[in-house]
């Protein structure tokens, strides 16, 4: 893609970085990295058997023109565990504009993920004992 057209797309996606793109020297420094990022995103093809067995938290900027709620919800197919979606003020570079909220969310979700969960079909009971829920067999 010609550089002028590519830069137009980058400006649309990364509106919060207008100051960087106003500086031609800075633009030339970051352009190869951004091109590589786009190339990876375009070339990636997930395999059906690539499924995680851990919780997933999907983070996005509310003003990100590169995605939509359906694409974010699509991450649910990549895990057998809970999938949480969190959006923040900002565009594709929301990590820069909503850093405090992002860090708080990651900390909370990692803390929730670290809590031991009862195996499927078991319900925790006071005293550390577990009972089998109706309809589930114990292994």
Short mmCIF file of N, CA and C in Angstrom, two decimals:
data_model
loop_
_atom_site.label_atom_id
_atom_site.label_comp_id
_atom_site.label_asym_id
_atom_site.label_seq_id
_atom_site.Cartn_x
_atom_site.Cartn_y
_atom_site.Cartn_z
N UNK A 1 0.85 -1.17 0.00
CA UNK A 1 0.00 0.00 0.00
C UNK A 1 0.90 1.24 0.00
N UNK A 2 0.58 2.21 -0.83
CA UNK A 2 1.39 3.43 -0.85
C UNK A 2 1.42 4.11 0.53
N UNK A 3 2.54 4.75 0.84
CA UNK A 3 2.71 5.34 2.17
C UNK A 3 1.64 6.37 2.50
N UNK A 4 1.26 7.23 1.55
CA UNK A 4 0.24 8.25 1.83
C UNK A 4 -1.08 7.61 2.26
N UNK A 5 -1.50 6.57 1.54
CA UNK A 5 -2.76 5.90 1.87
C UNK A 5 -2.65 5.18 3.22
N UNK A 6 -1.51 4.52 3.44
CA UNK A 6 -1.29 3.83 4.70
C UNK A 6 -1.34 4.83 5.87
N UNK A 7 -0.70 5.97 5.71
CA UNK A 7 -0.72 6.98 6.76
C UNK A 7 -2.12 7.50 7.03
N UNK A 8 -2.96 7.60 6.00
CA UNK A 8 -4.36 8.01 6.21
C UNK A 8 -5.06 7.00 7.12
N UNK A 9 -4.86 5.72 6.84
CA UNK A 9 -5.48 4.68 7.68
C UNK A 9 -4.94 4.74 9.10
N UNK A 10 -3.66 4.94 9.24
CA UNK A 10 -3.04 5.03 10.57
C UNK A 10 -3.61 6.22 11.33
N UNK A 11 -3.76 7.35 10.66
CA UNK A 11 -4.35 8.54 11.30
C UNK A 11 -5.77 8.25 11.76
N UNK A 12 -6.54 7.51 10.96
CA UNK A 12 -7.91 7.17 11.35
C UNK A 12 -7.93 6.29 12.59
N UNK A 13 -7.02 5.31 12.65
CA UNK A 13 -6.99 4.38 13.78
C UNK A 13 -6.38 4.98 15.03
N UNK A 14 -5.32 5.74 14.84
CA UNK A 14 -4.56 6.25 15.97
C UNK A 14 -4.73 7.75 16.14
N UNK A 15 -5.96 8.18 16.17
CA UNK A 15 -6.24 9.60 16.30
C UNK A 15 -5.62 10.23 17.53
N UNK A 16 -5.47 9.45 18.60
CA UNK A 16 -4.91 10.01 19.83
C UNK A 16 -3.40 10.26 19.71
N UNK A 17 -2.79 9.80 18.62
CA UNK A 17 -1.35 10.00 18.44
C UNK A 17 -1.05 11.06 17.38
N UNK A 18 -1.97 11.98 17.19
CA UNK A 18 -1.79 13.02 16.16
C UNK A 18 -0.49 13.81 16.34
N UNK A 19 -0.11 14.06 17.59
CA UNK A 19 1.10 14.83 17.85
C UNK A 19 2.33 14.09 17.30
N UNK A 20 2.36 12.76 17.49
CA UNK A 20 3.48 11.96 16.97
C UNK A 20 3.51 12.03 15.46
N UNK A 21 2.33 11.90 14.82
CA UNK A 21 2.29 11.88 13.36
C UNK A 21 2.45 13.27 12.75
N UNK A 22 2.40 14.31 13.56
CA UNK A 22 2.67 15.66 13.06
C UNK A 22 4.17 15.88 12.89
N UNK A 23 4.97 15.05 13.51
CA UNK A 23 6.43 15.15 13.44
C UNK A 23 6.93 14.13 12.40
N UNK A 24 7.41 14.58 11.24
CA UNK A 24 7.85 13.64 10.19
C UNK A 24 8.94 12.67 10.65
N UNK A 25 9.87 13.13 11.49
CA UNK A 25 10.93 12.24 11.96
C UNK A 25 10.36 11.15 12.86
N UNK A 26 9.44 11.51 13.74
CA UNK A 26 8.81 10.52 14.62
C UNK A 26 7.99 9.53 13.79
N UNK A 27 7.29 10.04 12.80
CA UNK A 27 6.50 9.17 11.93
C UNK A 27 7.39 8.14 11.26
N UNK A 28 8.53 8.56 10.75
CA UNK A 28 9.45 7.64 10.08
C UNK A 28 10.00 6.59 11.04
N UNK A 29 10.15 6.95 12.31
CA UNK A 29 10.65 5.99 13.30
C UNK A 29 9.61 4.93 13.63
N UNK A 30 8.34 5.31 13.75
CA UNK A 30 7.31 4.35 14.17
C UNK A 30 6.64 3.63 13.00
N UNK A 31 6.76 4.17 11.82
CA UNK A 31 6.08 3.58 10.67
C UNK A 31 6.46 2.12 10.41
N UNK A 32 7.74 1.73 10.46
CA UNK A 32 8.06 0.30 10.24
C UNK A 32 7.42 -0.62 11.27
N UNK A 33 7.34 -0.18 12.51
CA UNK A 33 6.72 -0.99 13.55
C UNK A 33 5.22 -1.13 13.29
N UNK A 34 4.58 -0.05 12.91
CA UNK A 34 3.14 -0.09 12.64
C UNK A 34 2.85 -0.95 11.42
N UNK A 35 3.67 -0.84 10.37
CA UNK A 35 3.49 -1.69 9.18
C UNK A 35 3.62 -3.16 9.55
N UNK A 36 4.61 -3.49 10.38
CA UNK A 36 4.80 -4.88 10.81
C UNK A 36 3.61 -5.37 11.61
N UNK A 37 3.06 -4.51 12.47
CA UNK A 37 1.88 -4.86 13.26
C UNK A 37 0.69 -5.15 12.35
N UNK A 38 0.48 -4.31 11.36
CA UNK A 38 -0.61 -4.52 10.40
C UNK A 38 -0.40 -5.82 9.64
N UNK A 39 0.83 -6.09 9.21
CA UNK A 39 1.12 -7.31 8.44
C UNK A 39 0.82 -8.56 9.27
N UNK A 40 1.22 -8.55 10.54
CA UNK A 40 0.92 -9.69 11.41
C UNK A 40 -0.58 -9.89 11.58
N UNK A 41 -1.29 -8.80 11.81
CA UNK A 41 -2.73 -8.89 12.02
C UNK A 41 -3.44 -9.42 10.77
N UNK A 42 -2.99 -8.99 9.61
CA UNK A 42 -3.61 -9.44 8.36
C UNK A 42 -3.28 -10.90 8.05
N UNK A 43 -2.10 -11.36 8.43
CA UNK A 43 -1.67 -12.71 8.08
C UNK A 43 -2.15 -13.77 9.07
N UNK A 44 -2.50 -13.37 10.28
CA UNK A 44 -2.87 -14.34 11.31
C UNK A 44 -4.16 -15.05 10.96
N UNK A 45 -4.13 -16.37 11.06
CA UNK A 45 -5.32 -17.20 10.86
C UNK A 45 -5.39 -18.17 12.04
N UNK A 46 -6.37 -18.00 12.92
CA UNK A 46 -6.46 -18.91 14.07
C UNK A 46 -6.84 -20.32 13.62
N UNK A 47 -6.33 -21.30 14.35
CA UNK A 47 -6.71 -22.69 14.09
C UNK A 47 -7.83 -23.06 15.04
N UNK A 48 -8.73 -23.89 14.58
CA UNK A 48 -9.89 -24.28 15.39
C UNK A 48 -9.48 -24.96 16.68
N UNK A 49 -8.34 -25.66 16.69
CA UNK A 49 -7.93 -26.38 17.89
C UNK A 49 -7.09 -25.52 18.84
N UNK A 50 -6.91 -24.26 18.53
CA UNK A 50 -6.19 -23.34 19.41
C UNK A 50 -7.17 -22.74 20.43
N UNK A 51 -7.43 -23.49 21.50
CA UNK A 51 -8.37 -23.05 22.52
C UNK A 51 -7.63 -23.00 23.86
N UNK A 52 -7.80 -21.90 24.56
CA UNK A 52 -7.16 -21.73 25.87
C UNK A 52 -8.01 -22.38 26.96
N UNK A 53 -7.35 -22.79 28.01
CA UNK A 53 -8.03 -23.37 29.16
C UNK A 53 -7.80 -22.48 30.37
N UNK A 54 -7.93 -21.18 30.14
CA UNK A 54 -7.79 -20.20 31.20
C UNK A 54 -8.74 -19.04 30.88
N UNK A 55 -9.09 -18.24 31.87
CA UNK A 55 -9.95 -17.09 31.61
C UNK A 55 -9.25 -16.10 30.67
N UNK A 56 -10.04 -15.39 29.90
CA UNK A 56 -9.53 -14.38 28.96
C UNK A 56 -10.25 -13.07 29.25
N UNK A 57 -9.49 -12.00 29.28
CA UNK A 57 -10.07 -10.66 29.40
C UNK A 57 -9.73 -9.91 28.12
N UNK A 58 -10.75 -9.44 27.44
CA UNK A 58 -10.60 -8.70 26.20
C UNK A 58 -10.69 -7.22 26.53
N UNK A 59 -9.66 -6.45 26.17
CA UNK A 59 -9.61 -5.02 26.44
C UNK A 59 -9.67 -4.27 25.12
N UNK A 60 -10.42 -3.17 25.10
CA UNK A 60 -10.53 -2.38 23.86
C UNK A 60 -10.87 -0.93 24.20
N UNK A 61 -10.51 -0.07 23.28
CA UNK A 61 -10.90 1.33 23.38
C UNK A 61 -12.26 1.53 22.74
N UNK A 62 -13.13 2.28 23.38
CA UNK A 62 -14.49 2.49 22.85
C UNK A 62 -14.49 3.16 21.49
N UNK A 63 -13.47 3.96 21.21
CA UNK A 63 -13.41 4.66 19.93
C UNK A 63 -12.49 4.00 18.92
N UNK A 64 -12.15 2.73 19.12
CA UNK A 64 -11.23 2.03 18.22
C UNK A 64 -11.96 1.68 16.92
N UNK A 65 -11.56 2.31 15.83
CA UNK A 65 -12.19 2.09 14.54
C UNK A 65 -11.79 0.75 13.92
N UNK A 66 -10.81 0.06 14.51
CA UNK A 66 -10.33 -1.20 13.93
C UNK A 66 -11.11 -2.42 14.42
N UNK A 67 -12.07 -2.23 15.32
CA UNK A 67 -12.82 -3.37 15.83
C UNK A 67 -14.24 -2.97 16.16
N UNK A 68 -15.06 -3.95 16.48
CA UNK A 68 -16.43 -3.68 16.90
C UNK A 68 -16.84 -4.71 17.95
N UNK A 69 -18.02 -4.57 18.50
CA UNK A 69 -18.42 -5.45 19.60
C UNK A 69 -18.51 -6.91 19.17
N UNK A 70 -18.88 -7.18 17.92
CA UNK A 70 -18.94 -8.56 17.45
C UNK A 70 -17.55 -9.19 17.41
N UNK A 71 -16.56 -8.44 16.97
CA UNK A 71 -15.18 -8.96 16.93
C UNK A 71 -14.67 -9.21 18.34
N UNK A 72 -14.99 -8.32 19.26
CA UNK A 72 -14.57 -8.50 20.65
C UNK A 72 -15.24 -9.74 21.25
N UNK A 73 -16.52 -9.90 20.99
CA UNK A 73 -17.25 -11.07 21.50
C UNK A 73 -16.71 -12.36 20.90
N UNK A 74 -16.12 -12.29 19.73
CA UNK A 74 -15.56 -13.46 19.08
C UNK A 74 -14.44 -14.12 19.86
N UNK A 75 -13.83 -13.39 20.77
CA UNK A 75 -12.78 -13.97 21.60
C UNK A 75 -13.31 -15.09 22.48
N UNK A 76 -14.63 -15.11 22.72
CA UNK A 76 -15.22 -16.16 23.56
C UNK A 76 -14.94 -17.56 22.99
N UNK A 77 -14.78 -17.66 21.69
CA UNK A 77 -14.55 -18.97 21.07
C UNK A 77 -13.13 -19.48 21.31
N UNK A 78 -12.27 -18.65 21.87
CA UNK A 78 -10.87 -19.04 22.06
C UNK A 78 -10.54 -19.52 23.46
N UNK A 79 -11.56 -19.68 24.30
CA UNK A 79 -11.31 -20.17 25.66
C UNK A 79 -12.46 -21.06 26.12
N UNK A 80 -12.11 -21.99 26.96
CA UNK A 80 -13.12 -22.84 27.58
C UNK A 80 -13.51 -22.28 28.95
N UNK A 81 -12.87 -21.23 29.35
CA UNK A 81 -13.11 -20.60 30.64
C UNK A 81 -13.87 -19.29 30.42
N UNK A 82 -14.16 -18.55 31.48
CA UNK A 82 -14.88 -17.27 31.31
C UNK A 82 -14.11 -16.30 30.42
N UNK A 83 -14.87 -15.51 29.70
CA UNK A 83 -14.30 -14.46 28.85
C UNK A 83 -14.97 -13.15 29.24
N UNK A 84 -14.16 -12.21 29.68
CA UNK A 84 -14.68 -10.90 30.10
C UNK A 84 -14.30 -9.86 29.06
N UNK A 85 -15.21 -8.97 28.78
CA UNK A 85 -14.91 -7.86 27.86
C UNK A 85 -14.95 -6.56 28.63
N UNK A 86 -13.92 -5.76 28.47
CA UNK A 86 -13.82 -4.47 29.15
C UNK A 86 -13.46 -3.41 28.11
N UNK A 87 -14.19 -2.32 28.10
CA UNK A 87 -13.86 -1.22 27.19
C UNK A 87 -13.48 0.01 28.01
N UNK A 88 -12.67 0.84 27.37
CA UNK A 88 -12.13 2.03 28.04
C UNK A 88 -12.26 3.23 27.12
N UNK A 89 -12.24 4.43 27.69
CA UNK A 89 -12.22 5.63 26.85
C UNK A 89 -10.96 5.61 25.99
N UNK A 90 -11.11 6.00 24.74
CA UNK A 90 -9.95 6.07 23.87
C UNK A 90 -10.13 5.28 22.60
N UNK A 91 -9.11 5.32 21.76
CA UNK A 91 -9.14 4.62 20.48
C UNK A 91 -8.24 3.39 20.55
N UNK A 92 -7.59 3.04 19.47
CA UNK A 92 -6.72 1.87 19.42
C UNK A 92 -5.57 1.98 20.43
N UNK A 93 -5.20 3.18 20.78
CA UNK A 93 -4.12 3.42 21.73
C UNK A 93 -4.65 3.71 23.13
N UNK A 94 -5.76 3.08 23.50
CA UNK A 94 -6.40 3.34 24.80
C UNK A 94 -5.47 3.05 25.96
N UNK A 95 -4.46 2.20 25.76
CA UNK A 95 -3.52 1.92 26.85
C UNK A 95 -2.83 3.19 27.34
N UNK A 96 -2.67 4.15 26.44
CA UNK A 96 -2.02 5.41 26.82
C UNK A 96 -2.99 6.38 27.48
N UNK A 97 -4.26 6.32 27.08
CA UNK A 97 -5.23 7.29 27.59
C UNK A 97 -6.02 6.79 28.79
N UNK A 98 -6.00 5.48 29.03
CA UNK A 98 -6.77 4.92 30.14
C UNK A 98 -5.93 3.95 30.97
N UNK A 99 -4.65 4.25 31.12
CA UNK A 99 -3.71 3.34 31.78
C UNK A 99 -4.17 2.93 33.18
N UNK A 100 -4.61 3.87 33.98
CA UNK A 100 -5.00 3.55 35.36
C UNK A 100 -6.16 2.55 35.38
N UNK A 101 -7.17 2.79 34.57
CA UNK A 101 -8.32 1.87 34.51
C UNK A 101 -7.95 0.50 33.97
N UNK A 102 -7.06 0.48 32.99
CA UNK A 102 -6.60 -0.80 32.43
C UNK A 102 -5.85 -1.60 33.49
N UNK A 103 -4.94 -0.94 34.20
CA UNK A 103 -4.18 -1.64 35.24
C UNK A 103 -5.08 -2.16 36.37
N UNK A 104 -6.06 -1.37 36.76
CA UNK A 104 -7.00 -1.79 37.80
C UNK A 104 -7.79 -3.01 37.33
N UNK A 105 -8.23 -3.00 36.09
CA UNK A 105 -8.99 -4.12 35.53
C UNK A 105 -8.14 -5.37 35.47
N UNK A 106 -6.91 -5.25 34.99
CA UNK A 106 -6.03 -6.41 34.90
C UNK A 106 -5.77 -6.99 36.29
N UNK A 107 -5.49 -6.11 37.24
CA UNK A 107 -5.24 -6.57 38.61
C UNK A 107 -6.46 -7.31 39.17
N UNK A 108 -7.65 -6.75 38.98
CA UNK A 108 -8.86 -7.38 39.50
C UNK A 108 -9.12 -8.72 38.81
N UNK A 109 -8.96 -8.77 37.49
CA UNK A 109 -9.24 -10.01 36.77
C UNK A 109 -8.20 -11.08 37.07
N UNK A 110 -6.95 -10.70 37.23
CA UNK A 110 -5.93 -11.68 37.60
C UNK A 110 -6.19 -12.21 39.02
N UNK A 111 -6.61 -11.32 39.90
CA UNK A 111 -6.95 -11.76 41.25
C UNK A 111 -8.12 -12.72 41.26
N UNK A 112 -9.12 -12.45 40.44
CA UNK A 112 -10.29 -13.34 40.36
C UNK A 112 -9.89 -14.68 39.73
N UNK A 113 -8.98 -14.64 38.76
CA UNK A 113 -8.55 -15.87 38.10
C UNK A 113 -7.69 -16.72 39.01
N UNK A 114 -7.00 -16.11 39.95
CA UNK A 114 -6.11 -16.84 40.85
C UNK A 114 -6.86 -17.59 41.93
N UNK A 115 -8.10 -17.20 42.19
CA UNK A 115 -8.89 -17.87 43.23
C UNK A 115 -9.18 -19.30 42.79
N UNK A 116 -8.96 -20.28 43.66
CA UNK A 116 -9.22 -21.66 43.27
C UNK A 116 -10.70 -21.87 43.00
N UNK A 117 -10.98 -22.58 41.94
CA UNK A 117 -12.37 -22.86 41.57
C UNK A 117 -12.66 -24.33 41.82
N UNK A 118 -13.88 -24.61 42.21
CA UNK A 118 -14.29 -26.00 42.38
C UNK A 118 -14.41 -26.65 41.01
N UNK A 119 -14.03 -27.92 40.89
CA UNK A 119 -14.18 -28.61 39.60
C UNK A 119 -15.64 -28.60 39.17
N UNK A 120 -15.88 -28.73 37.88
CA UNK A 120 -17.24 -28.74 37.34
C UNK A 120 -18.06 -29.80 38.05
N UNK A 121 -19.25 -29.42 38.45
CA UNK A 121 -20.16 -30.36 39.09
C UNK A 121 -20.03 -30.42 40.60
N UNK A 122 -19.03 -29.74 41.16
CA UNK A 122 -18.85 -29.75 42.60
C UNK A 122 -19.22 -28.40 43.18
N UNK A 123 -19.82 -28.42 44.33
CA UNK A 123 -20.18 -27.19 45.01
C UNK A 123 -19.45 -27.17 46.34
N UNK A 124 -18.75 -26.08 46.61
CA UNK A 124 -18.01 -25.98 47.87
C UNK A 124 -19.00 -25.88 49.02
N UNK A 125 -18.67 -26.52 50.11
CA UNK A 125 -19.51 -26.52 51.29
C UNK A 125 -18.64 -26.09 52.48
N UNK A 126 -19.24 -25.47 53.48
CA UNK A 126 -18.49 -25.04 54.66
C UNK A 126 -17.72 -26.22 55.24
N UNK A 127 -16.54 -25.95 55.76
CA UNK A 127 -15.72 -27.00 56.34
C UNK A 127 -14.77 -27.62 55.34
N UNK A 128 -14.73 -27.09 54.13
CA UNK A 128 -13.78 -27.59 53.14
C UNK A 128 -14.24 -28.83 52.40
N UNK A 129 -15.44 -29.35 52.72
CA UNK A 129 -15.95 -30.52 52.01
C UNK A 129 -16.69 -30.06 50.76
N UNK A 130 -16.81 -30.95 49.81
CA UNK A 130 -17.54 -30.64 48.58
C UNK A 130 -18.61 -31.68 48.37
N UNK A 131 -19.66 -31.29 47.68
CA UNK A 131 -20.70 -32.26 47.34
C UNK A 131 -20.91 -32.22 45.84
N UNK A 132 -21.35 -33.32 45.29
CA UNK A 132 -21.60 -33.40 43.86
C UNK A 132 -22.94 -32.75 43.56
N UNK A 133 -22.95 -31.86 42.57
CA UNK A 133 -24.19 -31.22 42.17
C UNK A 133 -25.03 -32.20 41.38
N UNK A 134 -26.36 -32.09 41.47
CA UNK A 134 -27.23 -33.00 40.72
C UNK A 134 -26.88 -32.95 39.23
N UNK A 135 -26.86 -34.12 38.60
CA UNK A 135 -26.60 -34.17 37.16
C UNK A 135 -25.13 -34.28 36.82
N UNK A 136 -24.24 -34.31 37.79
CA UNK A 136 -22.81 -34.41 37.53
C UNK A 136 -22.25 -35.62 38.26
N UNK A 137 -21.33 -36.27 37.62
CA UNK A 137 -20.68 -37.43 38.25
C UNK A 137 -19.35 -36.98 38.82
N UNK A 138 -18.99 -37.56 39.95
CA UNK A 138 -17.69 -37.28 40.54
C UNK A 138 -16.66 -38.23 39.96
N UNK A 139 -15.45 -37.72 39.73
CA UNK A 139 -14.38 -38.58 39.17
C UNK A 139 -13.61 -39.23 40.28
#
